[in-house]
Amino acid sequence: MTPRDTPPSTLCEAFQTTAAAHPDRVALRTPDDSVRYTWRRYAERVEKLAAGLAGLGVRRGDTVGLMLTNRPEFHLLDTAAFHLGATPFSIYNSLTSEQISYVLGNAGNKVMICEEQFVPVLRDALGDTGVEHLVCIDARPEGTLSLDDLEAAADPDFDFAAAWTAVQPEDLLTLIYTSGTTGPPKGVELTHANLLAELASTTVFLPTGPDDRIVSYLPDAHIANRWGSHYSSIYTGMQITTLDDLKQAIAVLPTVRPTLFGAVPQVWYKLKAAIDKTLADEPSPVKKKLALWAIDVGRTRARLQSDGRPVPKLLELQHGLADRLVLSAIRKKLGLDEVRAAVTGAAAISPEVLEFVLGLGIPCSEVWGMSETSCVVTMNRPDAIRIGTVGQAVPGVEITTADDGELLVRGPLVMHGYRNDPAKTAEAIDADGWLHTGDIAEIDADGYVRLVDRKKEIIVNAAGKNMSPANIEGVLRAACPMLGGAVAIGNDRPFVVALLALDADGLAVFAQERGLAGSHAELAQHPVVLEFVGRAVETANTKLSRVEQVKKFTVLTTVWEPSGDELTPTMKLKRKPIDAKYTEEIAKLYVDA
């Protein structure tokens, strides 16, 4: 970590300390190095952009909206805004104009910063939201300001040092708009104190510093990327490589060779699928057998370590050989050979896939948290991972369970509240300061947390049996990485059925390899595709209890996209809208019951 005499009281102070400590180190870059910012240049641009925002009338307590892909300019502008005591926030690039209007109306920002590609949807959305200035960073469409215009708007008498030193710990640092699984998104208000508590806690379990490298590819509208890359970099000095195309995340790893890597489960599923396919296509029976043996040795060792059981000396010797001959080569090919810590979160990962990843020698920790908790609450320490759990509470946080099993959280990283919604704030945080998370959980004697499911999403079948749809869906996704979405249904029903949507890219590759032609809708119903998916469901069922097994399923012809009818921007399932949209398809699955 960056050395400090005393802990910073605001992210402004943290940034200034880090920039002064490492002026010539590269802080921000793109994969091809066409854009590079040292900490010195980063700090210089922040001062100029802050002066420009002040020239547009941005003051302490105001909000500033950002609609950008992952690029260095996001970090410059966001950091500049909070140095004024303003509250920068990001919106998902997949939102419709109607959804954007709602968010901007709630945020109350007068300045909106975007890329040229988002200008049309923003113009449709602005209406009477109160936005007065639209700043476009990569062009200058009519009616917008460029970055040069923004810097030129600066008041020559602006006092940057006075502005950032006036910022207080309880000032709002950002707004995180929740995914909206049960209604309109809520604006989670997070303070400088909230995020500093989060950073101080998580760096105890996972220390980071200026020698670390991370790829920023997840949306900055999501708390995971703000914490994991943006704020963590400011706090510890680690280098960020920004990637403006999420689909290229795995492809860019060999050129970046990150030391830290965070991903949602879908990325790990695709990674495993790619390795499985490579092994299946290996023409040499000897090499194939050696690789399968090595991976099995790695998985066996990972499972023993997870269970807290001793690893036999023979297995350790075998693992050393397996790592030298196969596993290290796989990690290097993936670009993960220098990763000392990886994180998976945002949704539950299949234990089978996590065991596979750990078996490769990638120290992947499952974590859990919420926007309302400034991100991570529980984490598996890299040296003490327990598969099937989301780890232990980070230092400084209290966790417990209510009488009904709901996980409760209390501590300095719990949000200030929901923006302009005191009723929902009071509903979420009780009089004793406990945040009611909505997750059902179990906490073991060592403090490891196992999530059961969302409180309102537990399936209770017609026989009164309780089961977790997320568990069933995770097993399905692990068995069939070509799935872009899976939802298990069975509430008040005699058995479980599933709606399955195929990933567009995965289906295209599958079809090309087998010489199949047609549109996505046509391919989704092709007998070869349906047979493959059917076998995957059968495989999944072998890993589920009898009552959880999927008795019937249907493969949909639609693609489920973020911010669509079925998925939130963060890829969470919109269960009620799905039930309503696919009423007929669900009814057909039960027609003979």
mmCIF file of C-alpha atoms in Angstrom, residues 136-375:
data_model
loop_
_atom_site.group_PDB
_atom_site.id
_atom_site.type_symbol
_atom_site.label_atom_id
_atom_site.label_comp_id
_atom_site.label_asym_id
_atom_site.label_seq_id
_atom_site.Cartn_x
_atom_site.Cartn_y
_atom_site.Cartn_z
ATOM 1 C CA CYS A 136 -18.892 15.312 -25.121
ATOM 2 C CA ILE A 137 -15.339 14.083 -24.596
ATOM 3 C CA ASP A 138 -14.516 12.639 -28.041
ATOM 4 C CA ALA A 139 -16.264 15.031 -30.460
ATOM 5 C CA ARG A 140 -18.308 18.216 -30.460
ATOM 6 C CA PRO A 141 -21.819 17.605 -31.800
ATOM 7 C CA GLU A 142 -23.998 20.696 -32.038
ATOM 8 C CA GLY A 143 -25.136 21.916 -28.649
ATOM 9 C CA THR A 144 -22.363 20.181 -26.684
ATOM 10 C CA LEU A 145 -19.098 21.246 -25.077
ATOM 11 C CA SER A 146 -15.772 19.539 -25.747
ATOM 12 C CA LEU A 147 -13.141 18.801 -23.089
ATOM 13 C CA ASP A 148 -11.197 21.791 -24.406
ATOM 14 C CA ASP A 149 -14.315 23.926 -23.948
ATOM 15 C CA LEU A 150 -14.672 22.578 -20.429
ATOM 16 C CA GLU A 151 -11.109 23.506 -19.479
ATOM 17 C CA ALA A 152 -11.513 26.916 -21.153
ATOM 18 C CA ALA A 153 -14.555 27.584 -18.937
ATOM 19 C CA ALA A 154 -12.306 27.712 -15.857
ATOM 20 C CA ASP A 155 -12.394 30.789 -13.641
ATOM 21 C CA PRO A 156 -8.799 32.111 -13.425
ATOM 22 C CA ASP A 157 -9.362 32.859 -9.744
ATOM 23 C CA PHE A 158 -10.429 29.285 -8.933
ATOM 24 C CA ASP A 159 -8.567 27.924 -5.881
ATOM 25 C CA PHE A 160 -8.167 24.173 -6.400
ATOM 26 C CA ALA A 161 -6.404 23.483 -3.098
ATOM 27 C CA ALA A 162 -9.067 25.348 -1.142
ATOM 28 C CA ALA A 163 -11.783 23.385 -2.948
ATOM 29 C CA TRP A 164 -10.493 19.879 -2.227
ATOM 30 C CA THR A 165 -9.341 20.573 1.325
ATOM 31 C CA ALA A 166 -12.860 21.803 2.107
ATOM 32 C CA VAL A 167 -14.314 18.406 1.252
ATOM 33 C CA GLN A 168 -15.460 16.522 4.358
ATOM 34 C CA PRO A 169 -15.653 12.771 5.126
ATOM 35 C CA GLU A 170 -19.460 12.878 5.246
ATOM 36 C CA ASP A 171 -19.774 14.571 1.852
ATOM 37 C CA LEU A 172 -21.310 12.331 -0.792
ATOM 38 C CA LEU A 173 -18.676 10.696 -2.980
ATOM 39 C CA THR A 174 -20.950 8.988 -5.491
ATOM 40 C CA LEU A 175 -24.416 7.650 -6.256
ATOM 41 C CA ILE A 176 -24.845 4.035 -7.294
ATOM 42 C CA TYR A 177 -28.155 3.307 -8.990
ATOM 43 C CA THR A 178 -29.331 -0.202 -8.146
ATOM 44 C CA SER A 179 -30.219 -2.618 -10.900
ATOM 45 C CA GLY A 180 -33.952 -2.330 -10.452
ATOM 46 C CA THR A 181 -34.973 -6.006 -10.152
ATOM 47 C CA THR A 182 -38.168 -5.071 -8.294
ATOM 48 C CA GLY A 183 -38.933 -1.595 -9.624
ATOM 49 C CA PRO A 184 -37.246 1.706 -10.527
ATOM 50 C CA PRO A 185 -33.592 1.936 -9.517
ATOM 51 C CA LYS A 186 -32.762 3.473 -6.157
ATOM 52 C CA GLY A 187 -29.894 5.946 -5.805
ATOM 53 C CA VAL A 188 -27.528 4.619 -3.146
ATOM 54 C CA GLU A 189 -25.719 7.541 -1.522
ATOM 55 C CA LEU A 190 -22.145 6.715 -0.529
ATOM 56 C CA THR A 191 -19.837 9.116 1.307
ATOM 57 C CA HIS A 192 -16.074 9.532 1.323
ATOM 58 C CA ALA A 193 -16.115 7.964 4.801
ATOM 59 C CA ASN A 194 -18.079 4.960 3.491
ATOM 60 C CA LEU A 195 -15.580 4.134 0.751
ATOM 61 C CA LEU A 196 -12.536 4.793 2.910
ATOM 62 C CA ALA A 197 -13.936 2.349 5.476
ATOM 63 C CA GLU A 198 -14.448 -0.171 2.658
ATOM 64 C CA LEU A 199 -10.923 0.303 1.326
ATOM 65 C CA ALA A 200 -9.321 0.114 4.752
ATOM 66 C CA SER A 201 -11.208 -3.107 5.532
ATOM 67 C CA THR A 202 -10.692 -4.958 2.262
ATOM 68 C CA THR A 203 -6.984 -4.143 2.013
ATOM 69 C CA VAL A 204 -6.463 -6.016 5.294
ATOM 70 C CA PHE A 205 -7.601 -9.208 3.552
ATOM 71 C CA LEU A 206 -6.145 -8.249 0.167
ATOM 72 C CA PRO A 207 -3.266 -5.744 0.377
ATOM 73 C CA THR A 208 -2.572 -3.933 -2.896
ATOM 74 C CA GLY A 209 -0.009 -1.365 -3.974
ATOM 75 C CA PRO A 210 1.686 0.520 -6.814
ATOM 76 C CA ASP A 211 3.222 -2.660 -8.248
ATOM 77 C CA ASP A 212 -0.224 -4.123 -8.898
ATOM 78 C CA ARG A 213 -2.043 -4.037 -12.238
ATOM 79 C CA ILE A 214 -5.758 -4.461 -12.903
ATOM 80 C CA VAL A 215 -8.024 -4.343 -15.974
ATOM 81 C CA SER A 216 -11.060 -2.069 -15.731
ATOM 82 C CA TYR A 217 -13.763 -3.504 -17.987
ATOM 83 C CA LEU A 218 -16.887 -3.851 -15.845
ATOM 84 C CA PRO A 219 -19.270 -0.843 -15.885
ATOM 85 C CA ASP A 220 -18.242 2.063 -13.683
ATOM 86 C CA ALA A 221 -21.920 2.471 -12.845
ATOM 87 C CA HIS A 222 -21.483 -0.711 -10.764
ATOM 88 C CA ILE A 223 -19.967 -0.397 -7.297
ATOM 89 C CA ALA A 224 -17.677 -3.385 -7.973
ATOM 90 C CA ASN A 225 -15.639 -1.518 -10.586
ATOM 91 C CA ARG A 226 -15.629 1.760 -8.698
ATOM 92 C CA TRP A 227 -14.287 0.002 -5.614
ATOM 93 C CA GLY A 228 -12.105 -2.603 -7.319
ATOM 94 C CA SER A 229 -10.323 -0.345 -9.793
ATOM 95 C CA HIS A 230 -11.118 3.383 -9.502
ATOM 96 C CA TYR A 231 -11.095 3.981 -5.754
ATOM 97 C CA SER A 232 -8.617 1.190 -4.992
ATOM 98 C CA SER A 233 -6.145 2.721 -7.441
ATOM 99 C CA ILE A 234 -6.502 6.128 -5.808
ATOM 100 C CA TYR A 235 -6.032 4.552 -2.378
ATOM 101 C CA THR A 236 -3.086 2.257 -3.120
ATOM 102 C CA GLY A 237 -1.508 3.475 -6.367
ATOM 103 C CA MET A 238 -2.129 0.388 -8.493
ATOM 104 C CA GLN A 239 -2.124 0.732 -12.282
ATOM 105 C CA ILE A 240 -5.377 0.567 -14.262
ATOM 106 C CA THR A 241 -5.665 -0.608 -17.865
ATOM 107 C CA THR A 242 -9.038 0.522 -19.196
ATOM 108 C CA LEU A 243 -10.900 -1.626 -21.712
ATOM 109 C CA ASP A 244 -13.850 -0.124 -23.561
ATOM 110 C CA ASP A 245 -15.196 -3.466 -24.814
ATOM 111 C CA LEU A 246 -16.189 -5.959 -22.105
ATOM 112 C CA LYS A 247 -16.219 -8.813 -24.621
ATOM 113 C CA GLN A 248 -12.474 -8.399 -25.119
ATOM 114 C CA ALA A 249 -11.666 -8.867 -21.417
ATOM 115 C CA ILE A 250 -10.307 -12.400 -21.717
ATOM 116 C CA ALA A 251 -8.522 -11.679 -25.014
ATOM 117 C CA VAL A 252 -6.589 -8.703 -23.608
ATOM 118 C CA LEU A 253 -5.265 -10.468 -20.494
ATOM 119 C CA PRO A 254 -2.099 -11.902 -22.125
ATOM 120 C CA THR A 255 -0.964 -8.377 -23.081
ATOM 121 C CA VAL A 256 -1.733 -6.812 -19.688
ATOM 122 C CA ARG A 257 -0.775 -9.721 -17.391
ATOM 123 C CA PRO A 258 -2.685 -8.296 -14.418
ATOM 124 C CA THR A 259 -1.716 -9.078 -10.848
ATOM 125 C CA LEU A 260 -5.332 -8.590 -9.735
ATOM 126 C CA PHE A 261 -8.401 -9.679 -11.660
ATOM 127 C CA GLY A 262 -12.097 -9.409 -10.868
ATOM 128 C CA ALA A 263 -14.916 -11.002 -12.817
ATOM 129 C CA VAL A 264 -18.538 -12.022 -12.669
ATOM 130 C CA PRO A 265 -19.257 -15.773 -12.805
ATOM 131 C CA GLN A 266 -20.081 -15.672 -16.534
ATOM 132 C CA VAL A 267 -16.449 -14.788 -17.315
ATOM 133 C CA TRP A 268 -15.195 -17.797 -15.333
ATOM 134 C CA TYR A 269 -17.762 -20.041 -17.049
ATOM 135 C CA LYS A 270 -16.515 -18.915 -20.456
ATOM 136 C CA LEU A 271 -12.916 -19.365 -19.393
ATOM 137 C CA LYS A 272 -13.598 -22.959 -18.317
ATOM 138 C CA ALA A 273 -15.541 -23.637 -21.524
ATOM 139 C CA ALA A 274 -12.614 -22.405 -23.627
ATOM 140 C CA ILE A 275 -10.192 -24.704 -21.805
ATOM 141 C CA ASP A 276 -12.581 -27.657 -22.055
ATOM 142 C CA LYS A 277 -12.915 -27.082 -25.787
ATOM 143 C CA THR A 278 -9.156 -26.810 -26.279
ATOM 144 C CA LEU A 279 -8.690 -30.132 -24.504
ATOM 145 C CA ALA A 280 -11.493 -31.758 -26.471
ATOM 146 C CA ASP A 281 -9.833 -30.667 -29.730
ATOM 147 C CA GLU A 282 -6.307 -31.765 -28.672
ATOM 148 C CA PRO A 283 -5.134 -34.179 -31.409
ATOM 149 C CA SER A 284 -2.484 -35.881 -29.272
ATOM 150 C CA PRO A 285 -3.966 -38.492 -26.912
ATOM 151 C CA VAL A 286 -0.848 -38.297 -24.725
ATOM 152 C CA LYS A 287 -1.009 -34.506 -24.303
ATOM 153 C CA LYS A 288 -4.750 -34.648 -23.687
ATOM 154 C CA LYS A 289 -4.404 -37.324 -21.017
ATOM 155 C CA LEU A 290 -1.559 -35.408 -19.344
ATOM 156 C CA ALA A 291 -3.596 -32.176 -19.269
ATOM 157 C CA LEU A 292 -6.689 -33.869 -17.829
ATOM 158 C CA TRP A 293 -4.548 -35.553 -15.177
ATOM 159 C CA ALA A 294 -2.902 -32.259 -14.226
ATOM 160 C CA ILE A 295 -6.222 -30.420 -13.916
ATOM 161 C CA ASP A 296 -7.671 -33.254 -11.836
ATOM 162 C CA VAL A 297 -4.660 -33.124 -9.496
ATOM 163 C CA GLY A 298 -5.099 -29.369 -9.148
ATOM 164 C CA ARG A 299 -8.811 -29.711 -8.400
ATOM 165 C CA THR A 300 -8.246 -32.456 -5.830
ATOM 166 C CA ARG A 301 -5.647 -30.352 -4.027
ATOM 167 C CA ALA A 302 -7.878 -27.256 -4.132
ATOM 168 C CA ARG A 303 -10.809 -29.177 -2.661
ATOM 169 C CA LEU A 304 -8.692 -30.586 0.175
ATOM 170 C CA GLN A 305 -7.371 -27.125 1.004
ATOM 171 C CA SER A 306 -10.872 -25.687 0.899
ATOM 172 C CA ASP A 307 -12.152 -28.372 3.262
ATOM 173 C CA GLY A 308 -9.286 -27.751 5.670
ATOM 174 C CA ARG A 309 -7.898 -31.251 5.212
ATOM 175 C CA PRO A 310 -4.172 -32.024 4.891
ATOM 176 C CA VAL A 311 -2.760 -32.492 1.396
ATOM 177 C CA PRO A 312 -0.883 -35.838 1.216
ATOM 178 C CA LYS A 313 2.816 -35.576 0.368
ATOM 179 C CA LEU A 314 2.352 -37.669 -2.760
ATOM 180 C CA LEU A 315 -0.363 -35.310 -4.011
ATOM 181 C CA GLU A 316 1.882 -32.308 -3.341
ATOM 182 C CA LEU A 317 4.641 -33.943 -5.394
ATOM 183 C CA GLN A 318 2.161 -34.725 -8.169
ATOM 184 C CA HIS A 319 0.874 -31.147 -8.043
ATOM 185 C CA GLY A 320 4.377 -29.737 -8.377
ATOM 186 C CA LEU A 321 4.869 -31.838 -11.502
ATOM 187 C CA ALA A 322 1.383 -31.011 -12.854
ATOM 188 C CA ASP A 323 1.980 -27.301 -12.341
ATOM 189 C CA ARG A 324 5.367 -27.381 -13.994
ATOM 190 C CA LEU A 325 4.229 -29.394 -17.029
ATOM 191 C CA VAL A 326 0.676 -28.137 -17.624
ATOM 192 C CA LEU A 327 -1.013 -25.733 -15.198
ATOM 193 C CA SER A 328 1.573 -22.944 -15.365
ATOM 194 C CA ALA A 329 1.376 -23.076 -19.173
ATOM 195 C CA ILE A 330 -2.418 -22.734 -19.068
ATOM 196 C CA ARG A 331 -2.186 -19.720 -16.750
ATOM 197 C CA LYS A 332 0.422 -18.114 -19.000
ATOM 198 C CA LYS A 333 -1.670 -18.660 -22.113
ATOM 199 C CA LEU A 334 -4.654 -17.069 -20.364
ATOM 200 C CA GLY A 335 -2.543 -14.126 -19.233
ATOM 201 C CA LEU A 336 -3.235 -14.935 -15.587
ATOM 202 C CA ASP A 337 0.205 -16.266 -14.695
ATOM 203 C CA GLU A 338 1.062 -13.179 -12.612
ATOM 204 C CA VAL A 339 -2.293 -12.938 -10.834
ATOM 205 C CA ARG A 340 -1.801 -13.137 -7.079
ATOM 206 C CA ALA A 341 -5.468 -12.599 -6.271
ATOM 207 C CA ALA A 342 -8.677 -12.858 -8.274
ATOM 208 C CA VAL A 343 -12.226 -12.112 -7.207
ATOM 209 C CA THR A 344 -15.616 -13.413 -8.301
ATOM 210 C CA GLY A 345 -18.831 -11.767 -7.230
ATOM 211 C CA ALA A 346 -22.101 -9.996 -8.141
ATOM 212 C CA ALA A 347 -23.769 -13.426 -8.387
ATOM 213 C CA ALA A 348 -23.123 -16.871 -6.958
ATOM 214 C CA ILE A 349 -20.579 -18.972 -8.846
ATOM 215 C CA SER A 350 -20.944 -22.713 -9.299
ATOM 216 C CA PRO A 351 -18.706 -24.492 -6.736
ATOM 217 C CA GLU A 352 -17.654 -26.877 -9.497
ATOM 218 C CA VAL A 353 -16.370 -24.047 -11.687
ATOM 219 C CA LEU A 354 -14.654 -22.314 -8.770
ATOM 220 C CA GLU A 355 -12.905 -25.587 -7.889
ATOM 221 C CA PHE A 356 -11.748 -25.816 -11.523
ATOM 222 C CA VAL A 357 -10.359 -22.253 -11.461
ATOM 223 C CA LEU A 358 -8.576 -22.853 -8.156
ATOM 224 C CA GLY A 359 -7.243 -26.119 -9.560
ATOM 225 C CA LEU A 360 -5.526 -24.166 -12.335
ATOM 226 C CA GLY A 361 -3.613 -22.287 -9.657
ATOM 227 C CA ILE A 362 -5.622 -19.057 -9.916
ATOM 228 C CA PRO A 363 -6.357 -17.894 -6.342
ATOM 229 C CA CYS A 364 -9.959 -16.868 -6.945
ATOM 230 C CA SER A 365 -11.905 -15.612 -3.912
ATOM 231 C CA GLU A 366 -15.674 -15.461 -3.891
ATOM 232 C CA VAL A 367 -16.904 -12.260 -2.240
ATOM 233 C CA TRP A 368 -20.275 -10.788 -1.328
ATOM 234 C CA GLY A 369 -21.521 -7.278 -0.930
ATOM 235 C CA MET A 370 -24.036 -4.722 -2.117
ATOM 236 C CA SER A 371 -24.158 -1.192 -3.444
ATOM 237 C CA GLU A 372 -25.666 -0.326 -0.063
ATOM 238 C CA THR A 373 -22.501 -1.572 1.713
ATOM 239 C CA SER A 374 -19.965 0.299 -0.454
ATOM 240 C CA CYS A 375 -19.237 -3.079 -2.133
#
